[in-house]
Amino acid sequence: MSKPPPSKSRGSRMERIAESSSATNLELFFDLVFVFALTQVTALMAEKPDAEGLLRGALLLSVIWWSWIGYSWLSNLVKADEGPARTAMLAAMGAMFLLALAIPEAFDDLPGGLDGPLVLAFCYLLVRVVHVWLFWIAAEDDAGLRAQILRFVPSMVGGTALLAIASQLTGTAQTLLWAAAVLADYGGTYLIGTSGWRLNSARHFAERYGLIIMIALGESIVAIGVGVTHLAISWPIVLAAVLGLAIAAALWWSYFDTHVIICERALSEAKGDERVSMGRTAFTYLHLPLLIGIVLLALGLKKVLGYVGGEHGHTLSDPLYGAPLWAMYGGVALFMFGYAAVAWRCIRSLKVQRVILGAVLLGLVPLVANLPAMASLGVLTALLIGLVVFEWFKYHDLRHEIRHAEH
């Protein structure tokens, strides 16, 4: 396939993305900041593992996610490592890094230094402004895309303004304004529809979202290790770490075995506005529950490792309960529900076993709250491995056909 001719904008080359394009090294470099941000959110929730802490963590993840998804659409229009796009991506990466640094002070400013919540709000604004500015340049003479960008600006202004106001508040009022900021961004973007947006490469788009799920799963593994770095290695820690890794592997299997292949093909076969609509709903919106679910799981795993390692006087007989348990089981349940929703939007297939498992996990929380932390971790691991084994046998032939069919 011949390479599409580069377009020029303000004297600089901006190369268009073709259907066969894949993620660039600069995009992967950009994602490294996202890894740090996820780690920061997990640590923040671990400091206050209650309902409010989990809610604030989910709101933070929603803001970080919205910062990232804008560039997933932009880099599907023009190559991220060519022309002014390269400089803009690096500038946005710097702003994202500073945003991540401010996460520990996202809601409560620490004594001394700059106003942490305001720094986070300003960095979020900077990330968004760079995104819209570069999108406008990349649109060039595409009147439909430029009109859509103009319709998109009010939601961006509204969301960032609400975050700036929230930075000067505390308590419930601050949390509510954060929720309003997320609603303004997500709701405003949804209301303007899909007409005018461009999705040039299904392969590139699906790959970007698959990579970010991989990054989130990697963060859950990091949480296992970081949670016990200050504790002496022991057999309980070894066993809990292996079980935690098995859970992460089961989630990896459930997403990457056939799911990402099916969704990419569905996106490839869709054309025009239907492709954009599928990309917006199935990836931009419905991948957020997958991400939040994985980070909540990471929080639960971190707490379990601390329990079995004897942190803060805990013993092997102590149960994991409350918000950390809900995070661990509820996070996996949210991943399953999100997965089922993505599959339904892409191929109109209801993943009944995933929905049932998610419901079972939520129903089990009050029961496993009476078990030792290691036992609750073991139950979760057994259920996820059971799902993988069930699907392996039930869909064996179909799996082979999906994985080895010619693209």
mmCIF file of C-alpha atoms in Angstrom:
data_model
loop_
_atom_site.group_PDB
_atom_site.id
_atom_site.type_symbol
_atom_site.label_atom_id
_atom_site.label_comp_id
_atom_site.label_asym_id
_atom_site.label_seq_id
_atom_site.Cartn_x
_atom_site.Cartn_y
_atom_site.Cartn_z
ATOM 1 C CA MET A 1 0.000 0.000 0.000
ATOM 2 C CA SER A 2 1.418 3.370 -0.989
ATOM 3 C CA LYS A 3 2.032 5.907 1.712
ATOM 4 C CA PRO A 4 -0.507 8.775 1.745
ATOM 5 C CA PRO A 5 0.954 12.123 0.799
ATOM 6 C CA PRO A 6 1.707 14.393 3.725
ATOM 7 C CA SER A 7 -0.455 17.453 4.157
ATOM 8 C CA LYS A 8 1.033 20.828 5.009
ATOM 9 C CA SER A 9 -0.075 23.092 7.777
ATOM 10 C CA ARG A 10 1.585 26.412 8.600
ATOM 11 C CA GLY A 11 4.660 25.341 6.713
ATOM 12 C CA SER A 12 5.083 22.085 8.621
ATOM 13 C CA ARG A 13 4.318 18.547 7.530
ATOM 14 C CA MET A 14 1.506 16.660 9.201
ATOM 15 C CA GLU A 15 1.188 13.130 7.909
ATOM 16 C CA ARG A 16 -2.273 11.593 7.776
ATOM 17 C CA ILE A 17 -3.023 8.246 9.373
ATOM 18 C CA ALA A 18 -3.879 5.418 6.956
ATOM 19 C CA GLU A 19 -6.092 2.416 7.647
ATOM 20 C CA SER A 20 -3.048 0.184 8.104
ATOM 21 C CA SER A 21 -1.263 2.515 10.544
ATOM 22 C CA SER A 22 -0.186 1.410 14.002
ATOM 23 C CA ALA A 23 0.824 3.191 17.213
ATOM 24 C CA THR A 24 4.005 5.270 17.062
ATOM 25 C CA ASN A 25 6.840 5.218 19.582
ATOM 26 C CA LEU A 26 5.895 8.726 20.695
ATOM 27 C CA GLU A 27 2.396 7.565 21.615
ATOM 28 C CA LEU A 28 3.874 4.764 23.705
ATOM 29 C CA PHE A 29 6.204 7.290 25.327
ATOM 30 C CA PHE A 30 3.200 9.508 26.056
ATOM 31 C CA ASP A 31 1.494 6.553 27.762
ATOM 32 C CA LEU A 32 4.337 6.238 30.268
ATOM 33 C CA VAL A 33 3.024 9.341 32.017
ATOM 34 C CA PHE A 34 -0.351 7.637 32.178
ATOM 35 C CA VAL A 35 1.267 4.748 34.075
ATOM 36 C CA PHE A 36 2.591 7.184 36.662
ATOM 37 C CA ALA A 37 -0.822 8.834 36.983
ATOM 38 C CA LEU A 38 -2.520 5.490 37.643
ATOM 39 C CA THR A 39 0.050 4.665 40.303
ATOM 40 C CA GLN A 40 -0.587 8.019 41.948
ATOM 41 C CA VAL A 41 -4.353 7.465 42.021
ATOM 42 C CA THR A 42 -3.956 3.998 43.547
ATOM 43 C CA ALA A 43 -1.677 5.400 46.253
ATOM 44 C CA LEU A 44 -4.135 8.229 46.979
ATOM 45 C CA MET A 45 -7.038 5.818 47.410
ATOM 46 C CA ALA A 46 -4.893 3.562 49.605
ATOM 47 C CA GLU A 47 -4.352 6.464 52.034
ATOM 48 C CA LYS A 48 -8.106 6.817 52.548
ATOM 49 C CA PRO A 49 -9.709 3.489 51.573
ATOM 50 C CA ASP A 50 -13.333 4.400 52.246
ATOM 51 C CA ALA A 51 -16.352 5.130 50.047
ATOM 52 C CA GLU A 52 -15.417 8.781 49.593
ATOM 53 C CA GLY A 53 -11.842 7.846 48.762
ATOM 54 C CA LEU A 54 -12.990 5.374 46.095
ATOM 55 C CA LEU A 55 -15.395 7.924 44.608
ATOM 56 C CA ARG A 56 -12.702 10.579 44.433
ATOM 57 C CA GLY A 57 -10.325 8.068 42.879
ATOM 58 C CA ALA A 58 -12.912 7.241 40.198
ATOM 59 C CA LEU A 59 -13.404 10.956 39.463
ATOM 60 C CA LEU A 60 -9.647 11.444 39.148
ATOM 61 C CA LEU A 61 -9.412 8.496 36.773
ATOM 62 C CA SER A 62 -12.245 9.953 34.701
ATOM 63 C CA VAL A 63 -10.359 13.256 34.337
ATOM 64 C CA ILE A 64 -7.082 11.513 33.499
ATOM 65 C CA TRP A 65 -8.870 9.248 31.016
ATOM 66 C CA TRP A 66 -10.476 12.222 29.273
ATOM 67 C CA SER A 67 -7.060 13.833 28.941
ATOM 68 C CA TRP A 68 -5.736 10.686 27.292
ATOM 69 C CA ILE A 69 -8.634 9.860 24.962
ATOM 70 C CA GLY A 70 -8.447 13.253 23.263
ATOM 71 C CA TYR A 71 -4.985 12.386 22.011
ATOM 72 C CA SER A 72 -6.110 8.900 20.952
ATOM 73 C CA TRP A 73 -8.503 10.570 18.496
ATOM 74 C CA LEU A 74 -5.989 13.198 17.442
ATOM 75 C CA SER A 75 -3.248 10.652 16.744
ATOM 76 C CA ASN A 76 -5.754 8.694 14.666
ATOM 77 C CA LEU A 77 -5.996 11.699 12.365
ATOM 78 C CA VAL A 78 -2.304 12.634 11.993
ATOM 79 C CA LYS A 79 0.894 10.858 12.993
ATOM 80 C CA ALA A 80 1.956 11.858 16.485
ATOM 81 C CA ASP A 81 5.669 11.928 15.672
ATOM 82 C CA GLU A 82 5.587 14.151 12.578
ATOM 83 C CA GLY A 83 5.686 17.931 12.267
ATOM 84 C CA PRO A 84 4.078 20.135 14.958
ATOM 85 C CA ALA A 85 2.242 17.098 16.330
ATOM 86 C CA ARG A 86 5.492 15.851 17.869
ATOM 87 C CA THR A 87 6.164 19.101 19.743
ATOM 88 C CA ALA A 88 2.545 19.376 20.873
ATOM 89 C CA MET A 89 2.471 15.783 22.132
ATOM 90 C CA LEU A 90 5.645 16.366 24.153
ATOM 91 C CA ALA A 91 4.189 19.580 25.596
ATOM 92 C CA ALA A 92 0.991 17.745 26.533
ATOM 93 C CA MET A 93 3.084 14.978 28.051
ATOM 94 C CA GLY A 94 4.815 17.536 30.272
ATOM 95 C CA ALA A 95 1.473 18.936 31.410
ATOM 96 C CA MET A 96 0.160 15.417 32.091
ATOM 97 C CA PHE A 97 3.253 14.632 34.146
ATOM 98 C CA LEU A 98 2.733 17.731 36.282
ATOM 99 C CA LEU A 99 -0.938 16.827 36.642
ATOM 100 C CA ALA A 100 0.098 13.392 37.877
ATOM 101 C CA LEU A 101 2.562 14.955 40.331
ATOM 102 C CA ALA A 102 -0.293 17.019 41.794
ATOM 103 C CA ILE A 103 -2.618 14.022 42.289
ATOM 104 C CA PRO A 104 -1.728 13.562 45.999
ATOM 105 C CA GLU A 105 -3.015 17.134 46.481
ATOM 106 C CA ALA A 106 -5.937 16.872 44.075
ATOM 107 C CA PHE A 107 -8.493 17.449 46.839
ATOM 108 C CA ASP A 108 -6.477 18.574 49.870
ATOM 109 C CA ASP A 109 -3.668 21.088 49.526
ATOM 110 C CA LEU A 110 -0.580 20.290 51.580
ATOM 111 C CA PRO A 111 1.113 23.018 53.658
ATOM 112 C CA GLY A 112 3.673 25.108 51.809
ATOM 113 C CA GLY A 113 4.400 25.312 48.104
ATOM 114 C CA LEU A 114 1.852 25.915 45.353
ATOM 115 C CA ASP A 115 -1.886 25.353 45.604
ATOM 116 C CA GLY A 116 -2.041 21.630 44.685
ATOM 117 C CA PRO A 117 -5.695 21.433 43.528
ATOM 118 C CA LEU A 118 -5.261 24.571 41.418
ATOM 119 C CA VAL A 119 -2.046 23.225 39.843
ATOM 120 C CA LEU A 120 -3.916 20.078 38.839
ATOM 121 C CA ALA A 121 -6.784 22.096 37.334
ATOM 122 C CA PHE A 122 -4.355 24.332 35.415
ATOM 123 C CA CYS A 123 -2.414 21.353 34.032
ATOM 124 C CA TYR A 124 -5.691 19.748 32.940
ATOM 125 C CA LEU A 125 -6.581 22.972 31.111
ATOM 126 C CA LEU A 126 -3.166 23.036 29.429
ATOM 127 C CA VAL A 127 -3.511 19.438 28.241
ATOM 128 C CA ARG A 128 -6.931 20.235 26.783
ATOM 129 C CA VAL A 129 -5.888 23.496 25.119
ATOM 130 C CA VAL A 130 -2.911 21.868 23.378
ATOM 131 C CA HIS A 131 -5.216 19.078 22.202
ATOM 132 C CA VAL A 132 -7.832 21.421 20.701
ATOM 133 C CA TRP A 133 -5.211 23.717 19.163
ATOM 134 C CA LEU A 134 -3.434 20.840 17.412
ATOM 135 C CA PHE A 135 -6.727 19.264 16.345
ATOM 136 C CA TRP A 136 -7.724 22.571 14.737
ATOM 137 C CA ILE A 137 -4.456 22.767 12.802
ATOM 138 C CA ALA A 138 -4.664 19.106 11.764
ATOM 139 C CA ALA A 139 -8.221 19.596 10.460
ATOM 140 C CA GLU A 140 -6.884 21.999 7.786
ATOM 141 C CA ASP A 141 -9.615 22.418 5.153
ATOM 142 C CA ASP A 142 -11.969 19.791 6.648
ATOM 143 C CA ALA A 143 -14.939 22.048 7.368
ATOM 144 C CA GLY A 144 -16.948 19.288 9.034
ATOM 145 C CA LEU A 145 -14.175 18.474 11.506
ATOM 146 C CA ARG A 146 -13.519 22.124 12.311
ATOM 147 C CA ALA A 147 -17.219 22.689 12.965
ATOM 148 C CA GLN A 148 -17.228 19.698 15.329
ATOM 149 C CA ILE A 149 -14.168 21.037 17.166
ATOM 150 C CA LEU A 150 -15.978 24.337 17.709
ATOM 151 C CA ARG A 151 -18.965 22.452 19.115
ATOM 152 C CA PHE A 152 -16.574 20.540 21.377
ATOM 153 C CA VAL A 153 -14.951 23.633 22.929
ATOM 154 C CA PRO A 154 -17.823 24.601 25.308
ATOM 155 C CA SER A 155 -17.697 21.238 27.101
ATOM 156 C CA MET A 156 -13.925 21.606 27.462
ATOM 157 C CA VAL A 157 -14.270 25.120 28.881
ATOM 158 C CA GLY A 158 -17.072 24.044 31.201
ATOM 159 C CA GLY A 159 -15.234 21.022 32.551
ATOM 160 C CA THR A 160 -11.957 22.815 33.206
ATOM 161 C CA ALA A 161 -13.709 25.858 34.729
ATOM 162 C CA LEU A 162 -15.598 23.650 37.180
ATOM 163 C CA LEU A 163 -12.356 21.942 38.181
ATOM 164 C CA ALA A 164 -10.753 25.333 38.817
ATOM 165 C CA ILE A 165 -13.677 26.335 41.040
ATOM 166 C CA ALA A 166 -13.569 22.970 42.830
ATOM 167 C CA SER A 167 -9.886 23.527 43.628
ATOM 168 C CA GLN A 168 -10.911 26.320 46.001
ATOM 169 C CA LEU A 169 -13.496 24.258 47.869
ATOM 170 C CA THR A 170 -13.334 21.353 50.305
ATOM 171 C CA GLY A 171 -15.415 18.384 51.399
ATOM 172 C CA THR A 172 -18.676 17.370 49.756
ATOM 173 C CA ALA A 173 -19.012 20.572 47.724
ATOM 174 C CA GLN A 174 -15.614 19.926 46.147
ATOM 175 C CA THR A 175 -16.477 16.328 45.291
ATOM 176 C CA LEU A 176 -19.804 17.397 43.757
ATOM 177 C CA LEU A 177 -18.099 19.997 41.570
ATOM 178 C CA TRP A 178 -15.595 17.390 40.426
ATOM 179 C CA ALA A 179 -18.539 15.177 39.449
ATOM 180 C CA ALA A 180 -20.112 18.131 37.631
ATOM 181 C CA ALA A 181 -16.844 18.749 35.752
ATOM 182 C CA VAL A 182 -16.735 15.133 34.593
ATOM 183 C CA LEU A 183 -20.402 15.303 33.580
ATOM 184 C CA ALA A 184 -19.788 18.511 31.619
ATOM 185 C CA ASP A 185 -16.911 16.950 29.696
ATOM 186 C CA TYR A 186 -18.460 13.562 29.019
ATOM 187 C CA GLY A 187 -22.041 14.723 28.630
ATOM 188 C CA GLY A 188 -21.222 17.739 26.510
ATOM 189 C CA THR A 189 -19.117 15.661 24.126
ATOM 190 C CA TYR A 190 -21.859 13.060 23.852
ATOM 191 C CA LEU A 191 -24.557 15.638 23.116
ATOM 192 C CA ILE A 192 -22.735 17.142 20.128
ATOM 193 C CA GLY A 193 -22.935 13.774 18.386
ATOM 194 C CA THR A 194 -20.412 12.094 16.114
ATOM 195 C CA SER A 195 -20.906 13.969 12.855
ATOM 196 C CA GLY A 196 -17.639 15.637 11.892
ATOM 197 C CA TRP A 197 -15.241 13.470 13.890
ATOM 198 C CA ARG A 198 -12.843 11.304 11.887
ATOM 199 C CA LEU A 199 -11.606 7.782 12.672
ATOM 200 C CA ASN A 200 -9.096 6.927 9.957
ATOM 201 C CA SER A 201 -7.652 3.637 11.221
ATOM 202 C CA ALA A 202 -9.574 0.989 13.152
ATOM 203 C CA ARG A 203 -6.349 -0.951 13.664
ATOM 204 C CA HIS A 204 -4.538 2.001 15.205
ATOM 205 C CA PHE A 205 -7.526 2.968 17.363
ATOM 206 C CA ALA A 206 -8.111 -0.521 18.783
ATOM 207 C CA GLU A 207 -4.385 -0.963 19.351
ATOM 208 C CA ARG A 208 -4.159 2.271 21.362
ATOM 209 C CA TYR A 209 -6.962 1.228 23.699
ATOM 210 C CA GLY A 210 -5.596 -2.284 24.019
ATOM 211 C CA LEU A 211 -2.226 -0.864 25.009
ATOM 212 C CA ILE A 212 -3.770 1.350 27.675
ATOM 213 C CA ILE A 213 -5.597 -1.657 29.158
ATOM 214 C CA MET A 214 -2.259 -3.476 29.167
ATOM 215 C CA ILE A 215 -0.704 -0.526 30.985
ATOM 216 C CA ALA A 216 -3.472 -0.565 33.600
ATOM 217 C CA LEU A 217 -2.968 -4.297 34.165
ATOM 218 C CA GLY A 218 0.744 -3.632 34.546
ATOM 219 C CA GLU A 219 -0.066 -1.049 37.216
ATOM 220 C CA SER A 220 -2.027 -3.694 39.134
ATOM 221 C CA ILE A 221 1.076 -5.884 39.118
ATOM 222 C CA VAL A 222 3.172 -2.932 40.285
ATOM 223 C CA ALA A 223 0.698 -2.452 43.156
ATOM 224 C CA ILE A 224 1.351 -6.037 44.270
ATOM 225 C CA GLY A 225 5.083 -5.424 44.482
ATOM 226 C CA VAL A 226 4.996 -1.895 45.888
ATOM 227 C CA GLY A 227 2.621 -2.980 48.633
ATOM 228 C CA VAL A 228 5.212 -5.245 50.231
ATOM 229 C CA THR A 229 8.568 -3.672 49.400
ATOM 230 C CA HIS A 230 8.926 -2.574 53.030
ATOM 231 C CA LEU A 231 8.034 -6.038 54.399
ATOM 232 C CA ALA A 232 10.202 -9.124 54.764
ATOM 233 C CA ILE A 233 9.485 -11.724 52.083
ATOM 234 C CA SER A 234 7.504 -14.664 53.421
ATOM 235 C CA TRP A 235 5.489 -17.638 52.182
ATOM 236 C CA PRO A 236 2.147 -15.819 52.673
ATOM 237 C CA ILE A 237 3.462 -12.908 50.609
ATOM 238 C CA VAL A 238 4.709 -15.291 47.912
ATOM 239 C CA LEU A 239 1.342 -17.066 47.733
ATOM 240 C CA ALA A 240 -0.687 -13.839 47.703
ATOM 241 C CA ALA A 241 1.579 -12.361 45.022
ATOM 242 C CA VAL A 242 1.122 -15.440 42.812
ATOM 243 C CA LEU A 243 -2.653 -15.301 43.252
ATOM 244 C CA GLY A 244 -2.672 -11.585 42.427
ATOM 245 C CA LEU A 245 -0.623 -12.195 39.307
ATOM 246 C CA ALA A 246 -3.032 -14.981 38.308
ATOM 247 C CA ILE A 247 -5.944 -12.536 38.605
ATOM 248 C CA ALA A 248 -4.172 -9.975 36.405
ATOM 249 C CA ALA A 249 -3.368 -12.733 33.891
ATOM 250 C CA ALA A 250 -7.012 -13.866 33.823
ATOM 251 C CA LEU A 251 -8.167 -10.315 33.077
ATOM 252 C CA TRP A 252 -5.499 -10.052 30.392
ATOM 253 C CA TRP A 253 -6.734 -13.320 28.880
ATOM 254 C CA SER A 254 -10.369 -12.241 28.982
ATOM 255 C CA TYR A 255 -9.588 -9.058 27.049
ATOM 256 C CA PHE A 256 -6.785 -9.994 24.664
ATOM 257 C CA ASP A 257 -7.543 -13.624 23.807
ATOM 258 C CA THR A 258 -10.310 -12.853 21.300
ATOM 259 C CA HIS A 259 -12.127 -9.734 22.508
ATOM 260 C CA VAL A 260 -9.746 -7.128 21.124
ATOM 261 C CA ILE A 261 -9.560 -8.992 17.784
ATOM 262 C CA ILE A 262 -13.352 -9.125 17.418
ATOM 263 C CA CYS A 263 -13.797 -5.463 18.312
ATOM 264 C CA GLU A 264 -11.067 -4.338 15.944
ATOM 265 C CA ARG A 265 -12.661 -6.260 13.083
ATOM 266 C CA ALA A 266 -16.083 -4.827 13.874
ATOM 267 C CA LEU A 267 -14.594 -1.328 13.881
ATOM 268 C CA SER A 268 -12.797 -2.033 10.593
ATOM 269 C CA GLU A 269 -15.990 -3.207 8.914
ATOM 270 C CA ALA A 270 -17.976 -0.171 10.100
ATOM 271 C CA LYS A 271 -17.873 2.827 7.799
ATOM 272 C CA GLY A 272 -18.433 6.547 8.092
ATOM 273 C CA ASP A 273 -20.458 7.818 11.011
ATOM 274 C CA GLU A 274 -21.144 4.288 12.290
ATOM 275 C CA ARG A 275 -17.409 3.729 12.735
ATOM 276 C CA VAL A 276 -17.055 6.997 14.633
ATOM 277 C CA SER A 277 -20.102 6.168 16.769
ATOM 278 C CA MET A 278 -18.737 2.718 17.605
ATOM 279 C CA GLY A 279 -15.318 4.159 18.437
ATOM 280 C CA ARG A 280 -16.845 6.797 20.694
ATOM 281 C CA THR A 281 -19.212 4.480 22.570
ATOM 282 C CA ALA A 282 -17.323 1.180 22.743
ATOM 283 C CA PHE A 283 -13.831 2.591 23.247
ATOM 284 C CA THR A 284 -13.907 6.198 24.489
ATOM 285 C CA TYR A 285 -16.789 5.738 26.928
ATOM 286 C CA LEU A 286 -17.094 2.026 27.711
ATOM 287 C CA HIS A 287 -13.384 1.376 28.205
ATOM 288 C CA LEU A 288 -13.433 3.725 31.191
ATOM 289 C CA PRO A 289 -15.196 1.121 33.417
ATOM 290 C CA LEU A 290 -12.499 -1.379 32.416
ATOM 291 C CA LEU A 291 -9.797 1.054 33.499
ATOM 292 C CA ILE A 292 -11.485 2.001 36.777
ATOM 293 C CA GLY A 293 -12.134 -1.673 37.535
ATOM 294 C CA ILE A 294 -8.460 -2.560 37.106
ATOM 295 C CA VAL A 295 -7.284 0.322 39.319
ATOM 296 C CA LEU A 296 -9.794 -0.634 42.030
ATOM 297 C CA LEU A 297 -8.498 -4.203 41.818
ATOM 298 C CA ALA A 298 -4.949 -2.863 42.216
ATOM 299 C CA LEU A 299 -6.009 -1.095 45.409
ATOM 300 C CA GLY A 300 -7.537 -4.310 46.792
ATOM 301 C CA LEU A 301 -4.452 -6.357 45.916
ATOM 302 C CA LYS A 302 -2.202 -3.806 47.573
ATOM 303 C CA LYS A 303 -4.222 -4.057 50.786
ATOM 304 C CA VAL A 304 -4.311 -7.860 50.737
ATOM 305 C CA LEU A 305 -0.523 -8.070 50.399
ATOM 306 C CA GLY A 306 -0.167 -5.733 53.363
ATOM 307 C CA TYR A 307 -2.544 -7.865 55.433
ATOM 308 C CA VAL A 308 -0.826 -11.208 54.755
ATOM 309 C CA GLY A 309 2.598 -9.596 55.205
ATOM 310 C CA GLY A 310 1.732 -8.515 58.739
ATOM 311 C CA GLU A 311 1.561 -4.770 58.043
ATOM 312 C CA HIS A 312 0.175 -2.668 60.916
ATOM 313 C CA GLY A 313 -0.099 -5.715 63.141
ATOM 314 C CA HIS A 314 -2.372 -7.733 60.850
ATOM 315 C CA THR A 315 -2.333 -11.533 61.023
ATOM 316 C CA LEU A 316 -3.227 -14.207 58.475
ATOM 317 C CA SER A 317 -6.608 -14.668 60.143
ATOM 318 C CA ASP A 318 -7.673 -11.041 59.637
ATOM 319 C CA PRO A 319 -10.404 -10.538 57.007
ATOM 320 C CA LEU A 320 -10.298 -7.920 54.294
ATOM 321 C CA TYR A 321 -13.506 -5.911 54.600
ATOM 322 C CA GLY A 322 -15.096 -2.602 53.777
ATOM 323 C CA ALA A 323 -13.979 -0.425 50.856
ATOM 324 C CA PRO A 324 -10.771 -2.407 50.025
ATOM 325 C CA LEU A 325 -12.788 -5.620 49.639
ATOM 326 C CA TRP A 326 -15.434 -3.858 47.574
ATOM 327 C CA ALA A 327 -12.651 -2.391 45.465
ATOM 328 C CA MET A 328 -11.102 -5.804 44.784
ATOM 329 C CA TYR A 329 -14.317 -7.701 44.017
ATOM 330 C CA GLY A 330 -16.250 -4.720 42.683
ATOM 331 C CA GLY A 331 -13.356 -3.713 40.450
ATOM 332 C CA VAL A 332 -13.347 -7.096 38.716
ATOM 333 C CA ALA A 333 -17.161 -6.990 38.498
ATOM 334 C CA LEU A 334 -16.973 -3.555 36.856
ATOM 335 C CA PHE A 335 -14.408 -4.918 34.392
ATOM 336 C CA MET A 336 -16.789 -7.749 33.482
ATOM 337 C CA PHE A 337 -19.773 -5.439 33.031
ATOM 338 C CA GLY A 338 -17.686 -3.046 30.947
ATOM 339 C CA TYR A 339 -16.408 -5.893 28.799
ATOM 340 C CA ALA A 340 -19.964 -7.117 28.187
ATOM 341 C CA ALA A 341 -21.086 -3.599 27.232
ATOM 342 C CA VAL A 342 -18.204 -3.179 24.755
ATOM 343 C CA ALA A 343 -18.948 -6.545 23.139
ATOM 344 C CA TRP A 344 -22.634 -5.688 22.841
ATOM 345 C CA ARG A 345 -21.906 -2.361 21.149
ATOM 346 C CA CYS A 346 -19.396 -3.828 18.716
ATOM 347 C CA ILE A 347 -20.961 -7.147 17.713
ATOM 348 C CA ARG A 348 -24.364 -7.186 19.463
ATOM 349 C CA SER A 349 -23.345 -10.278 21.412
ATOM 350 C CA LEU A 350 -24.391 -10.596 25.059
ATOM 351 C CA LYS A 351 -21.583 -12.129 27.113
ATOM 352 C CA VAL A 352 -23.885 -13.801 29.618
ATOM 353 C CA GLN A 353 -21.135 -15.562 31.542
ATOM 354 C CA ARG A 354 -19.328 -12.258 32.121
ATOM 355 C CA VAL A 355 -22.463 -10.532 33.400
ATOM 356 C CA ILE A 356 -23.270 -13.487 35.677
ATOM 357 C CA LEU A 357 -19.739 -13.514 37.088
ATOM 358 C CA GLY A 358 -19.907 -9.778 37.778
ATOM 359 C CA ALA A 359 -23.199 -10.200 39.655
ATOM 360 C CA VAL A 360 -21.845 -13.179 41.595
ATOM 361 C CA LEU A 361 -18.783 -11.211 42.672
ATOM 362 C CA LEU A 362 -20.910 -8.374 44.022
ATOM 363 C CA GLY A 363 -23.159 -10.836 45.842
ATOM 364 C CA LEU A 364 -20.171 -12.589 47.412
ATOM 365 C CA VAL A 365 -18.699 -9.487 49.066
ATOM 366 C CA PRO A 366 -20.756 -9.735 52.318
ATOM 367 C CA LEU A 367 -19.859 -13.438 52.573
ATOM 368 C CA VAL A 368 -16.116 -13.293 51.919
ATOM 369 C CA ALA A 369 -15.862 -10.330 54.323
ATOM 370 C CA ASN A 370 -15.875 -12.978 57.055
ATOM 371 C CA LEU A 371 -12.967 -14.919 55.528
ATOM 372 C CA PRO A 372 -9.244 -14.262 56.008
ATOM 373 C CA ALA A 373 -7.827 -11.879 53.405
ATOM 374 C CA MET A 374 -5.865 -14.697 51.753
ATOM 375 C CA ALA A 375 -9.041 -16.774 51.406
ATOM 376 C CA SER A 376 -10.996 -13.915 49.801
ATOM 377 C CA LEU A 377 -8.130 -13.479 47.349
ATOM 378 C CA GLY A 378 -8.166 -17.217 46.628
ATOM 379 C CA VAL A 379 -11.916 -17.234 45.950
ATOM 380 C CA LEU A 380 -11.578 -14.386 43.458
ATOM 381 C CA THR A 381 -8.685 -16.127 41.728
ATOM 382 C CA ALA A 382 -10.590 -19.431 41.477
ATOM 383 C CA LEU A 383 -13.657 -17.732 39.956
ATOM 384 C CA LEU A 384 -11.624 -15.928 37.299
ATOM 385 C CA ILE A 385 -9.628 -19.023 36.385
ATOM 386 C CA GLY A 386 -12.924 -20.914 36.248
ATOM 387 C CA LEU A 387 -14.232 -18.369 33.726
ATOM 388 C CA VAL A 388 -11.148 -18.733 31.542
ATOM 389 C CA VAL A 389 -11.359 -22.542 31.611
ATOM 390 C CA PHE A 390 -15.109 -22.500 30.885
ATOM 391 C CA GLU A 391 -14.672 -20.257 27.841
ATOM 392 C CA TRP A 392 -11.668 -22.241 26.682
ATOM 393 C CA PHE A 393 -13.734 -25.406 26.352
ATOM 394 C CA LYS A 394 -17.078 -23.900 25.341
ATOM 395 C CA TYR A 395 -15.673 -21.707 22.560
ATOM 396 C CA HIS A 396 -12.599 -23.720 21.630
ATOM 397 C CA ASP A 397 -13.339 -24.011 17.901
ATOM 398 C CA LEU A 398 -14.654 -20.469 17.630
ATOM 399 C CA ARG A 399 -11.564 -19.141 19.405
ATOM 400 C CA HIS A 400 -9.316 -20.900 16.938
ATOM 401 C CA GLU A 401 -11.280 -19.492 14.007
ATOM 402 C CA ILE A 402 -11.155 -15.931 15.387
ATOM 403 C CA ARG A 403 -7.466 -15.997 16.294
ATOM 404 C CA HIS A 404 -6.237 -17.604 13.088
ATOM 405 C CA ALA A 405 -8.561 -16.238 10.433
ATOM 406 C CA GLU A 406 -7.016 -13.988 7.824
ATOM 407 C CA HIS A 407 -7.522 -10.312 8.655
#
